[in-house]
Amino acid sequence: MALIVQKYGGTSVGSIERIRNVAERVAKFKALGHQVVVVVSAMAGETNRLIELAKQIQKEPDPRELDVLLSTGEQVTIALLAMALKDLGLKAKSYTGGQVRILTDDAHTKARILSIDEDNIRRDLASGHVVVVAGFQGVDAAGNITTLGRGGSDTTGVALAAALKADECQIYTDVDGVYTTDPRIVPEARRLKTITFEEMLEMASLGSKVLQIRSVEFAGKYKVRLRVLSSFEDEGEGTLITFEEDTMERPLISGIAFNREEAKLTVLGVPDRPGIAAHILGPIAEANIDVDMIVQNVGHDGTTDFSFTVHRNEFKKAMAVLEKVKDEIGARAVIGDDKIAKVSLVGVGMRTHAGIASKMFKALSDENINIQMISTSEIKISVVVDDKYMELAVRALHQAFELDKEGVAA
Ligand code: ADP
Ligand code: ASP
Ligand code: MG
């Protein structure tokens, strides 16, 4: 007998029929003698619909009230799933995040889980219930409803699995595992049987939305056995996230991630002297804007150009900050571009291999794609390219590194 946490995403609970389907899958696990905790998202499209409603009233909806609104999406699903389970003759009980007491900080719309009170859940499991928990939501110390950021139900699932010391956390979604890249962009993308935790963390942070990054962080911190599977298929082992350090057997590149959510800002004609980078980025940090990639060109004529990227939502705010900075430091101009995309190669195999970057750059140049920025770490190389070439870049790289073929090992 095992304790399993299963998380079902929006499409997987997108209709009454799909919810019944989930109930049947849960029933199968119960019939095998397992204890099951189910975490569900809002029905497909519901969170977006609620955000739209809010925006019709306030352009920038009040964060506390937005959380009250968004949390209703998941509350609908837990009740419906609990009913469907009861309809199959199982004992089931639904819980909102607050009812479990998933305690978070008070950062509305992007709260972090601080602790989980698992007593109620354990008691219900012991008495044979399937416990159904609303994903994506919690409650702060003052009792306010909070949400965990888009895709946050993954994090609820993994955090619950950690708190309950579950044998496995299964993330059921509309693809049958983690692929070499988003199969919607590259049909030849291949499912990975395993991916290392580090690679998954990079993939998630570089834009693959198959798992929310915080869920991967939780899995790493508490060593949760985490698997991504399809809710649309009965068979299949999905993708297991592994913690092995042995990278000998790992492929050179595991996957390609991409992200259209950034914008680039450039300060032109910056005086080339010590302290300038701090002078530009200090006010950006003070405005609470996170910076991702940074490039400073080699100086000539005593000046240089300084570029960095921020989230697209903060583009306008960052431009306004820079306009002020520009005059203070005597820079020539500030320009911005929010039509960029970041494309990243990820693989622990590249740690022990040279030549990956040049192969990447050649593949992009063969397609006439200009690279605007580059950043690297031990297990990833990211480039910024023009938004309109993003899909082409992803396909070209997938082909150049033969990711459609199994086992191109390091
Ligand atoms: P859910 O609603 O179940 O949480 P999401 O839409 O959040 O589902 O995540 C699943 C989607 O992630 C897939 O439909 C796929 O388009 C996308 N995706 C992006 N990158 C990858 C990848 N490397 N492997 C698999 N799916 C990916
Ligand atoms: N319903 C939330 C969202 O759409 C949380 C989730 O699905 O994980 O982002
Ligand atoms: Mg998701």
Tab-separated table of C-alpha atoms and ligand atoms in Angstrom:
chain	number	residue	atom	x	y	z
A	1	MET	CA	0.000	0.000	0.000
A	2	ALA	CA	1.316	3.382	-0.969
A	3	LEU	CA	0.325	6.967	-0.349
A	4	ILE	CA	0.008	8.751	-3.651
A	5	VAL	CA	-0.679	12.407	-4.385
A	6	GLN	CA	-2.207	12.938	-7.823
A	7	LYS	CA	-2.549	16.377	-9.365
A	8	TYR	CA	-4.872	16.973	-12.314
A	9	GLY	CA	-4.503	20.133	-14.412
A	10	GLY	CA	-7.204	22.250	-16.037
A	11	THR	CA	-7.704	20.280	-19.248
A	12	SER	CA	-7.797	17.045	-17.261
A	13	VAL	CA	-10.833	18.352	-15.333
A	14	GLY	CA	-12.159	20.502	-18.189
A	15	SER	CA	-15.644	18.954	-18.368
A	16	ILE	CA	-18.001	16.784	-16.333
A	17	GLU	CA	-16.946	13.834	-18.456
A	18	ARG	CA	-13.266	14.518	-17.729
A	19	ILE	CA	-13.996	14.864	-14.014
A	20	ARG	CA	-15.773	11.491	-14.055
A	21	ASN	CA	-12.752	10.105	-15.831
A	22	VAL	CA	-10.462	11.370	-13.093
A	23	ALA	CA	-12.758	9.808	-10.471
A	24	GLU	CA	-12.464	6.473	-12.262
A	25	ARG	CA	-8.687	6.646	-12.320
A	26	VAL	CA	-8.622	7.487	-8.622
A	27	ALA	CA	-10.980	4.556	-7.965
A	28	LYS	CA	-8.521	2.214	-9.680
A	29	PHE	CA	-5.722	3.326	-7.369
A	30	LYS	CA	-8.011	2.917	-4.358
A	31	ALA	CA	-8.947	-0.572	-5.528
A	32	LEU	CA	-5.249	-1.475	-5.495
A	33	GLY	CA	-5.191	-0.550	-1.811
A	34	HIS	CA	-3.439	2.802	-2.101
A	35	GLN	CA	-4.266	5.943	-0.167
A	36	VAL	CA	-4.926	8.801	-2.557
A	37	VAL	CA	-4.855	12.569	-2.154
A	38	VAL	CA	-6.037	14.410	-5.260
A	39	VAL	CA	-5.128	18.010	-6.045
A	40	VAL	CA	-7.095	19.721	-8.795
A	41	SER	CA	-6.843	22.884	-10.868
A	42	ALA	CA	-9.738	24.994	-12.027
A	43	MET	CA	-11.561	23.702	-15.102
A	44	ALA	CA	-9.738	24.624	-18.339
A	45	GLY	CA	-9.993	28.319	-19.155
A	46	GLU	CA	-11.676	29.239	-15.878
A	47	THR	CA	-8.761	31.110	-14.286
A	48	ASN	CA	-8.336	33.182	-17.458
A	49	ARG	CA	-12.062	33.876	-17.536
A	50	LEU	CA	-12.019	35.128	-13.948
A	51	ILE	CA	-9.000	37.352	-14.613
A	52	GLU	CA	-10.836	38.878	-17.574
A	53	LEU	CA	-13.882	39.607	-15.413
A	54	ALA	CA	-11.705	41.339	-12.848
A	55	LYS	CA	-9.984	43.416	-15.525
A	56	GLN	CA	-13.333	44.656	-16.790
A	57	ILE	CA	-13.694	46.390	-13.440
A	58	GLN	CA	-10.109	47.317	-12.565
A	59	LYS	CA	-7.291	47.488	-15.111
A	60	GLU	CA	-4.931	46.301	-12.389
A	61	PRO	CA	-7.198	44.270	-10.117
A	62	ASP	CA	-6.744	44.581	-6.374
A	63	PRO	CA	-4.498	41.619	-5.474
A	64	ARG	CA	-6.370	40.554	-2.345
A	65	GLU	CA	-9.734	40.555	-4.114
A	66	LEU	CA	-8.245	38.896	-7.186
A	67	ASP	CA	-7.146	35.997	-4.990
A	68	VAL	CA	-10.645	35.705	-3.508
A	69	LEU	CA	-11.976	35.569	-7.059
A	70	LEU	CA	-9.408	33.182	-8.582
A	71	SER	CA	-9.621	30.682	-5.740
A	72	THR	CA	-13.260	29.998	-6.671
A	73	GLY	CA	-12.112	28.186	-9.826
A	74	GLU	CA	-10.482	25.382	-7.876
A	75	GLN	CA	-13.289	25.322	-5.324
A	76	VAL	CA	-15.738	24.347	-8.050
A	77	THR	CA	-13.562	21.442	-9.161
A	78	ILE	CA	-12.948	19.936	-5.713
A	79	ALA	CA	-16.686	19.775	-5.017
A	80	LEU	CA	-17.493	18.257	-8.405
A	81	LEU	CA	-14.719	15.669	-8.133
A	82	ALA	CA	-15.721	14.707	-4.590
A	83	MET	CA	-19.285	14.202	-5.872
A	84	ALA	CA	-18.055	12.100	-8.783
A	85	LEU	CA	-16.031	9.921	-6.387
A	86	LYS	CA	-19.028	9.475	-4.095
A	87	ASP	CA	-21.102	8.588	-7.124
A	88	LEU	CA	-18.690	5.689	-7.691
A	89	GLY	CA	-19.293	4.537	-4.132
A	90	LEU	CA	-16.038	5.874	-2.670
A	91	LYS	CA	-15.664	7.899	0.482
A	92	ALA	CA	-14.391	11.333	-0.473
A	93	LYS	CA	-14.003	14.758	1.067
A	94	SER	CA	-13.062	18.081	-0.480
A	95	TYR	CA	-10.892	20.775	1.117
A	96	THR	CA	-10.056	24.318	0.090
A	97	GLY	CA	-6.492	25.431	0.774
A	98	GLY	CA	-7.668	27.333	3.852
A	99	GLN	CA	-9.562	24.325	5.191
A	100	VAL	CA	-6.479	22.114	5.025
A	101	ARG	CA	-4.575	25.050	6.312
A	102	ILE	CA	-2.002	25.509	3.675
A	103	LEU	CA	-0.352	28.478	5.308
A	104	THR	CA	1.356	30.941	2.958
A	105	ASP	CA	2.983	34.336	3.201
A	106	ASP	CA	0.803	37.326	2.322
A	107	ALA	CA	2.188	38.009	-1.164
A	108	HIS	CA	-1.161	37.959	-2.959
A	109	THR	CA	-1.161	36.360	-6.451
A	110	LYS	CA	2.321	34.889	-5.909
A	111	ALA	CA	2.281	33.583	-2.362
A	112	ARG	CA	4.746	31.008	-1.067
A	113	ILE	CA	3.732	28.032	1.027
A	114	LEU	CA	5.143	28.254	4.552
A	115	SER	CA	3.622	25.159	6.147
A	116	ILE	CA	0.887	22.574	5.716
A	117	ASP	CA	-1.226	21.182	8.521
A	118	GLU	CA	-1.678	17.588	7.415
A	119	ASP	CA	-3.675	16.310	10.432
A	120	ASN	CA	-7.121	16.470	8.787
A	121	ILE	CA	-5.858	14.778	5.674
A	122	ARG	CA	-4.166	11.971	7.578
A	123	ARG	CA	-7.284	11.349	9.619
A	124	ASP	CA	-9.472	11.165	6.514
A	125	LEU	CA	-7.020	8.897	4.713
A	126	ALA	CA	-6.939	6.576	7.718
A	127	SER	CA	-10.715	6.291	7.612
A	128	GLY	CA	-10.629	5.319	3.933
A	129	HIS	CA	-11.435	8.653	2.306
A	130	VAL	CA	-10.051	10.034	-0.893
A	131	VAL	CA	-9.004	13.565	0.022
A	132	VAL	CA	-9.560	16.189	-2.686
A	133	VAL	CA	-7.627	19.432	-2.230
A	134	ALA	CA	-7.955	22.673	-4.175
A	135	GLY	CA	-4.665	23.509	-5.881
A	136	PHE	CA	-3.152	26.972	-6.308
A	137	GLN	CA	-4.494	28.431	-3.050
A	138	GLY	CA	-3.713	28.891	0.590
A	139	VAL	CA	-4.364	31.235	3.433
A	140	ASP	CA	-2.073	33.742	5.136
A	141	ALA	CA	-1.578	34.122	8.877
A	142	ALA	CA	-4.394	36.688	9.020
A	143	GLY	CA	-6.826	34.335	7.258
A	144	ASN	CA	-6.779	36.022	3.841
A	145	ILE	CA	-7.103	33.752	0.820
A	146	THR	CA	-3.903	33.706	-1.245
A	147	THR	CA	-2.929	32.138	-4.578
A	148	LEU	CA	0.412	30.704	-5.607
A	149	GLY	CA	0.954	32.138	-9.098
A	150	ARG	CA	-0.105	30.703	-12.463
A	151	GLY	CA	0.408	26.956	-12.654
A	152	GLY	CA	0.455	26.870	-8.847
A	153	SER	CA	-1.549	23.663	-8.484
A	154	ASP	CA	1.624	21.741	-9.352
A	155	THR	CA	3.206	23.293	-6.289
A	156	THR	CA	0.247	22.400	-4.076
A	157	GLY	CA	0.578	18.802	-5.259
A	158	VAL	CA	4.288	18.504	-4.595
A	159	ALA	CA	4.117	20.403	-1.304
A	160	LEU	CA	1.361	18.090	-0.064
A	161	ALA	CA	3.374	15.062	-1.170
A	162	ALA	CA	6.341	16.436	0.802
A	163	ALA	CA	4.267	17.168	3.905
A	164	LEU	CA	2.637	13.724	3.823
A	165	LYS	CA	5.882	11.975	2.857
A	166	ALA	CA	3.965	10.416	-0.011
A	167	ASP	CA	5.516	7.586	-1.985
A	168	GLU	CA	4.951	9.423	-5.266
A	169	CYS	CA	3.525	12.667	-6.598
A	170	GLN	CA	1.901	12.165	-9.987
A	171	ILE	CA	1.233	15.226	-12.138
A	172	TYR	CA	-1.485	14.323	-14.653
A	173	THR	CA	-1.717	16.659	-17.609
A	174	ASP	CA	-2.593	16.780	-21.322
A	175	VAL	CA	0.786	15.436	-22.509
A	176	ASP	CA	2.185	12.049	-21.499
A	177	GLY	CA	5.364	13.365	-19.923
A	178	VAL	CA	8.145	15.905	-20.226
A	179	TYR	CA	9.318	16.227	-23.817
A	180	THR	CA	12.565	17.395	-25.379
A	181	THR	CA	10.625	20.577	-26.091
A	182	ASP	CA	6.976	21.644	-26.205
A	183	PRO	CA	5.394	19.099	-28.574
A	184	ARG	CA	2.961	21.785	-29.704
A	185	ILE	CA	5.866	23.651	-31.320
A	186	VAL	CA	7.954	20.701	-32.485
A	187	PRO	CA	5.856	17.658	-33.406
A	188	GLU	CA	9.046	15.523	-33.526
A	189	ALA	CA	9.736	16.250	-29.846
A	190	ARG	CA	10.372	13.068	-27.877
A	191	ARG	CA	9.164	12.092	-24.436
A	192	LEU	CA	11.959	11.710	-21.908
A	193	LYS	CA	11.735	8.625	-19.684
A	194	THR	CA	13.688	10.478	-17.036
A	195	ILE	CA	15.024	13.966	-16.551
A	196	THR	CA	17.319	15.038	-13.743
A	197	PHE	CA	15.965	17.386	-11.129
A	198	GLU	CA	18.510	20.040	-12.121
A	199	GLU	CA	17.492	19.887	-15.757
A	200	MET	CA	13.814	20.050	-14.877
A	201	LEU	CA	14.484	23.067	-12.693
A	202	GLU	CA	16.226	24.826	-15.603
A	203	MET	CA	13.533	23.833	-18.090
A	204	ALA	CA	10.818	25.158	-15.779
A	205	SER	CA	12.636	28.375	-14.962
A	206	LEU	CA	13.448	28.981	-18.628
A	207	GLY	CA	9.830	28.762	-19.670
A	208	SER	CA	8.557	25.168	-19.990
A	209	LYS	CA	5.238	25.440	-18.283
A	210	VAL	CA	4.683	21.694	-17.933
A	211	LEU	CA	5.699	22.083	-14.265
A	212	GLN	CA	5.615	25.287	-12.218
A	213	ILE	CA	9.155	26.075	-11.097
A	214	ARG	CA	8.291	26.154	-7.407
A	215	SER	CA	6.923	22.629	-7.603
A	216	VAL	CA	10.299	21.457	-8.898
A	217	GLU	CA	12.070	23.376	-6.132
A	218	PHE	CA	9.878	21.641	-3.552
A	219	ALA	CA	10.556	18.251	-5.105
A	220	GLY	CA	14.279	18.920	-4.878
A	221	LYS	CA	14.239	20.210	-1.332
A	222	TYR	CA	12.168	17.335	0.056
A	223	LYS	CA	13.264	14.652	-2.409
A	224	VAL	CA	9.720	14.002	-3.582
A	225	ARG	CA	9.420	11.261	-6.174
A	226	LEU	CA	7.797	13.235	-8.982
A	227	ARG	CA	6.303	11.927	-12.203
A	228	VAL	CA	4.528	13.663	-15.098
A	229	LEU	CA	1.836	11.592	-16.860
A	230	SER	CA	-1.131	11.907	-19.196
A	231	SER	CA	-4.649	11.890	-17.805
A	232	PHE	CA	-5.881	11.012	-21.288
A	233	GLU	CA	-4.156	7.620	-21.461
A	234	ASP	CA	-4.489	4.612	-19.219
A	235	GLU	CA	-1.062	3.161	-19.848
A	236	GLY	CA	2.318	4.827	-19.827
A	237	GLU	CA	5.000	5.553	-17.303
A	238	GLY	CA	5.356	9.254	-18.149
A	239	THR	CA	8.543	11.023	-17.123
A	240	LEU	CA	10.243	10.496	-13.782
A	241	ILE	CA	12.279	13.342	-12.303
A	242	THR	CA	15.451	11.742	-10.934
A	243	PHE	CA	18.014	12.832	-8.386
A	244	GLU	CA	20.954	10.739	-9.560
A	245	GLU	CA	24.222	12.558	-9.756
A	246	ASP	CA	25.594	10.138	-12.341
A	247	THR	CA	25.703	12.195	-15.501
A	248	MET	CA	27.784	9.728	-17.527
A	249	GLU	CA	24.740	8.148	-19.082
A	250	ARG	CA	22.867	11.367	-19.615
A	251	PRO	CA	22.302	12.754	-23.071
A	252	LEU	CA	24.268	15.828	-24.005
A	253	ILE	CA	21.159	17.969	-24.291
A	254	SER	CA	17.884	17.003	-22.645
A	255	GLY	CA	15.660	19.715	-23.916
A	256	ILE	CA	14.934	23.134	-25.294
A	257	ALA	CA	12.920	25.691	-23.369
A	258	PHE	CA	11.597	28.981	-24.648
A	259	ASN	CA	10.023	32.031	-23.198
A	260	ARG	CA	8.196	34.954	-24.760
A	261	GLU	CA	7.631	36.776	-21.535
A	262	GLU	CA	10.643	39.037	-21.451
A	263	ALA	CA	11.494	42.444	-22.852
A	264	LYS	CA	14.877	44.025	-23.516
A	265	LEU	CA	16.020	47.480	-22.477
A	266	THR	CA	19.184	49.183	-23.684
A	267	VAL	CA	20.870	52.311	-22.390
A	268	LEU	CA	22.939	53.759	-25.239
A	269	GLY	CA	26.113	55.784	-24.902
A	270	VAL	CA	26.734	55.095	-21.238
A	271	PRO	CA	29.987	56.607	-19.882
A	272	ASP	CA	32.453	53.708	-19.585
A	273	ARG	CA	33.515	54.048	-15.958
A	274	PRO	CA	33.259	52.093	-12.688
A	275	GLY	CA	29.886	52.095	-10.926
A	276	ILE	CA	27.753	52.592	-14.015
A	277	ALA	CA	26.146	49.117	-13.959
A	278	ALA	CA	25.191	49.645	-10.336
A	279	HIS	CA	23.832	53.072	-11.161
A	280	ILE	CA	21.569	51.630	-13.848
A	281	LEU	CA	20.414	48.493	-12.050
A	282	GLY	CA	20.141	49.971	-8.545
A	283	PRO	CA	16.986	51.988	-9.297
A	284	ILE	CA	15.556	48.986	-11.206
A	285	ALA	CA	15.976	46.802	-8.109
A	286	GLU	CA	14.522	49.546	-5.913
A	287	ALA	CA	11.443	49.530	-8.147
A	288	ASN	CA	11.145	45.801	-7.376
A	289	ILE	CA	11.809	44.763	-10.958
A	290	ASP	CA	13.663	41.488	-11.449
A	291	VAL	CA	16.421	41.481	-14.045
A	292	ASP	CA	17.276	38.360	-16.010
A	293	MET	CA	19.965	38.618	-18.692
A	294	ILE	CA	22.541	41.406	-18.721
A	295	VAL	CA	24.979	42.424	-21.443
A	296	GLN	CA	27.466	45.260	-21.409
A	297	ASN	CA	29.376	45.899	-24.572
A	298	VAL	CA	33.077	46.647	-24.741
A	299	GLY	CA	33.574	50.364	-24.543
A	300	HIS	CA	34.795	52.586	-27.357
A	301	ASP	CA	35.154	56.390	-27.418
A	302	GLY	CA	34.716	56.342	-23.650
A	303	THR	CA	31.125	55.065	-23.859
A	304	THR	CA	29.357	51.735	-24.044
A	305	ASP	CA	25.848	50.246	-24.424
A	306	PHE	CA	24.195	48.409	-21.559
A	307	SER	CA	21.295	45.972	-22.113
A	308	PHE	CA	19.216	43.769	-19.841
A	309	THR	CA	15.913	41.914	-19.856
A	310	VAL	CA	12.932	42.078	-17.507
A	311	HIS	CA	9.500	40.458	-17.459
A	312	ARG	CA	7.285	41.927	-20.181
A	313	ASN	CA	4.733	43.015	-17.590
A	314	GLU	CA	7.358	45.309	-16.097
A	315	PHE	CA	8.688	46.674	-19.361
A	316	LYS	CA	6.937	50.044	-19.188
A	317	LYS	CA	7.806	50.524	-15.545
A	318	ALA	CA	11.472	49.727	-16.257
A	319	MET	CA	11.556	52.135	-19.229
A	320	ALA	CA	10.250	54.913	-16.990
A	321	VAL	CA	12.939	54.196	-14.389
A	322	LEU	CA	15.657	54.279	-17.050
A	323	GLU	CA	14.502	57.586	-18.495
A	324	LYS	CA	15.382	59.176	-15.162
A	325	VAL	CA	18.676	57.298	-14.832
A	326	LYS	CA	19.654	58.312	-18.352
A	327	ASP	CA	19.824	61.992	-17.489
A	328	GLU	CA	21.642	61.359	-14.221
A	329	ILE	CA	24.475	59.439	-15.846
A	330	GLY	CA	24.521	61.356	-19.092
A	331	ALA	CA	23.656	58.458	-21.371
A	332	ARG	CA	22.581	59.177	-24.944
A	333	ALA	CA	19.256	57.349	-25.110
A	334	VAL	CA	17.151	54.493	-23.804
A	335	ILE	CA	15.575	52.039	-26.203
A	336	GLY	CA	13.370	49.051	-25.551
A	337	ASP	CA	12.108	46.000	-27.373
A	338	ASP	CA	9.321	43.808	-26.080
A	339	LYS	CA	9.265	41.585	-29.150
A	340	ILE	CA	11.998	39.248	-28.099
A	341	ALA	CA	12.135	35.588	-27.107
A	342	LYS	CA	14.589	33.587	-25.071
A	343	VAL	CA	15.534	30.136	-26.325
A	344	SER	CA	17.576	27.831	-24.104
A	345	LEU	CA	19.376	24.524	-24.459
A	346	VAL	CA	19.403	22.480	-21.258
A	347	GLY	CA	21.441	19.418	-20.402
A	348	VAL	CA	23.716	18.172	-17.637
A	349	GLY	CA	25.750	16.498	-20.384
A	350	MET	CA	27.087	19.844	-21.580
A	351	ARG	CA	28.980	20.166	-18.291
A	352	THR	CA	31.571	17.727	-19.586
A	353	HIS	CA	31.434	18.791	-23.199
A	354	ALA	CA	32.869	21.678	-25.141
A	355	GLY	CA	31.534	22.905	-28.425
A	356	ILE	CA	27.841	22.985	-27.589
A	357	ALA	CA	27.652	26.765	-27.794
A	358	SER	CA	29.326	26.979	-31.183
A	359	LYS	CA	27.081	24.257	-32.560
A	360	MET	CA	24.081	26.160	-31.233
A	361	PHE	CA	25.204	29.450	-32.755
A	362	LYS	CA	25.959	27.794	-36.095
A	363	ALA	CA	22.501	26.191	-36.226
A	364	LEU	CA	20.942	29.610	-35.628
A	365	SER	CA	23.137	31.370	-38.150
A	366	ASP	CA	22.303	28.729	-40.775
A	367	GLU	CA	18.713	29.928	-40.412
A	368	ASN	CA	19.823	33.571	-40.507
A	369	ILE	CA	18.655	34.163	-36.977
A	370	ASN	CA	20.475	36.990	-35.244
A	371	ILE	CA	21.487	36.441	-31.612
A	372	GLN	CA	20.900	39.549	-29.507
A	373	MET	CA	22.082	38.324	-26.117
A	374	ILE	CA	23.709	35.214	-24.672
A	375	SER	CA	23.915	33.817	-21.192
A	376	THR	CA	25.298	30.532	-19.976
A	377	SER	CA	25.495	28.382	-16.877
A	378	GLU	CA	26.958	24.935	-16.292
A	379	ILE	CA	23.941	23.169	-17.744
A	380	LYS	CA	22.271	25.689	-20.027
A	381	ILE	CA	22.873	28.172	-22.820
A	382	SER	CA	20.255	30.835	-23.451
A	383	VAL	CA	20.004	33.251	-26.345
A	384	VAL	CA	17.669	36.148	-26.989
A	385	VAL	CA	16.326	36.349	-30.537
A	386	ASP	CA	13.636	38.289	-32.362
A	387	ASP	CA	10.233	37.029	-31.255
A	388	LYS	CA	9.172	36.203	-34.788
A	389	TYR	CA	12.006	33.688	-35.201
A	390	MET	CA	11.429	31.858	-31.939
A	391	GLU	CA	9.673	28.792	-33.300
A	392	LEU	CA	12.138	28.518	-36.160
A	393	ALA	CA	15.012	28.703	-33.677
A	394	VAL	CA	13.528	25.980	-31.486
A	395	ARG	CA	12.983	23.681	-34.471
A	396	ALA	CA	16.437	24.338	-35.890
A	397	LEU	CA	18.088	23.516	-32.574
A	398	HIS	CA	15.942	20.444	-32.024
A	399	GLN	CA	17.133	19.179	-35.384
A	400	ALA	CA	20.774	20.213	-35.026
A	401	PHE	CA	21.108	18.368	-31.729
A	402	GLU	CA	19.072	15.416	-33.026
A	403	LEU	CA	16.761	15.493	-30.065
A	404	ASP	CA	14.200	13.436	-31.929
A	405	LYS	CA	16.623	10.496	-31.708
A	406	GLU	CA	17.047	8.512	-28.552
A	407	GLY	CA	20.263	8.407	-26.549
A	408	VAL	CA	22.649	10.893	-28.116
A	409	ALA	CA	24.822	10.473	-25.043
A	410	ALA	CA	27.563	12.701	-23.729
B	1	ADP	P1	-2.006	21.598	-16.789
B	1	ADP	O1	-3.230	22.383	-17.032
B	1	ADP	O2	-2.244	20.126	-16.752
B	1	ADP	O3	-1.219	22.074	-15.606
B	1	ADP	P2	-0.179	22.991	-18.554
B	1	ADP	O4	-0.798	23.568	-19.766
B	1	ADP	O5	0.153	23.873	-17.418
B	1	ADP	O6	-1.114	21.787	-18.090
B	1	ADP	O7	1.167	22.192	-18.940
B	1	ADP	C1	1.137	21.227	-19.960
B	1	ADP	C2	1.599	21.838	-21.273
B	1	ADP	O8	2.970	22.203	-21.157
B	1	ADP	C3	1.573	20.919	-22.467
B	1	ADP	O9	0.312	20.894	-23.060
B	1	ADP	C4	2.655	21.488	-23.379
B	1	ADP	O10	2.127	22.268	-24.412
B	1	ADP	C5	3.454	22.410	-22.478
B	1	ADP	N1	4.895	22.138	-22.497
B	1	ADP	C6	5.878	23.069	-22.602
B	1	ADP	N2	7.082	22.518	-22.627
B	1	ADP	C7	6.903	21.185	-22.514
B	1	ADP	C8	7.798	20.072	-22.468
B	1	ADP	N3	9.116	20.217	-22.533
B	1	ADP	N4	7.257	18.823	-22.335
B	1	ADP	C9	5.921	18.661	-22.258
B	1	ADP	N5	5.032	19.679	-22.308
B	1	ADP	C10	5.508	20.929	-22.436
B	2	ASP	N1	-5.792	27.433	-12.158
B	2	ASP	C1	-4.485	28.012	-11.967
B	2	ASP	C2	-3.944	28.520	-13.295
B	2	ASP	O1	-4.606	28.424	-14.307
B	2	ASP	C3	-3.523	27.071	-11.307
B	2	ASP	C4	-3.149	25.834	-12.098
B	2	ASP	O2	-3.841	25.455	-13.049
B	2	ASP	O3	-2.155	25.212	-11.749
B	2	ASP	O4	-2.872	29.048	-13.333
B	3	MG	MG	0.052	23.734	-15.337
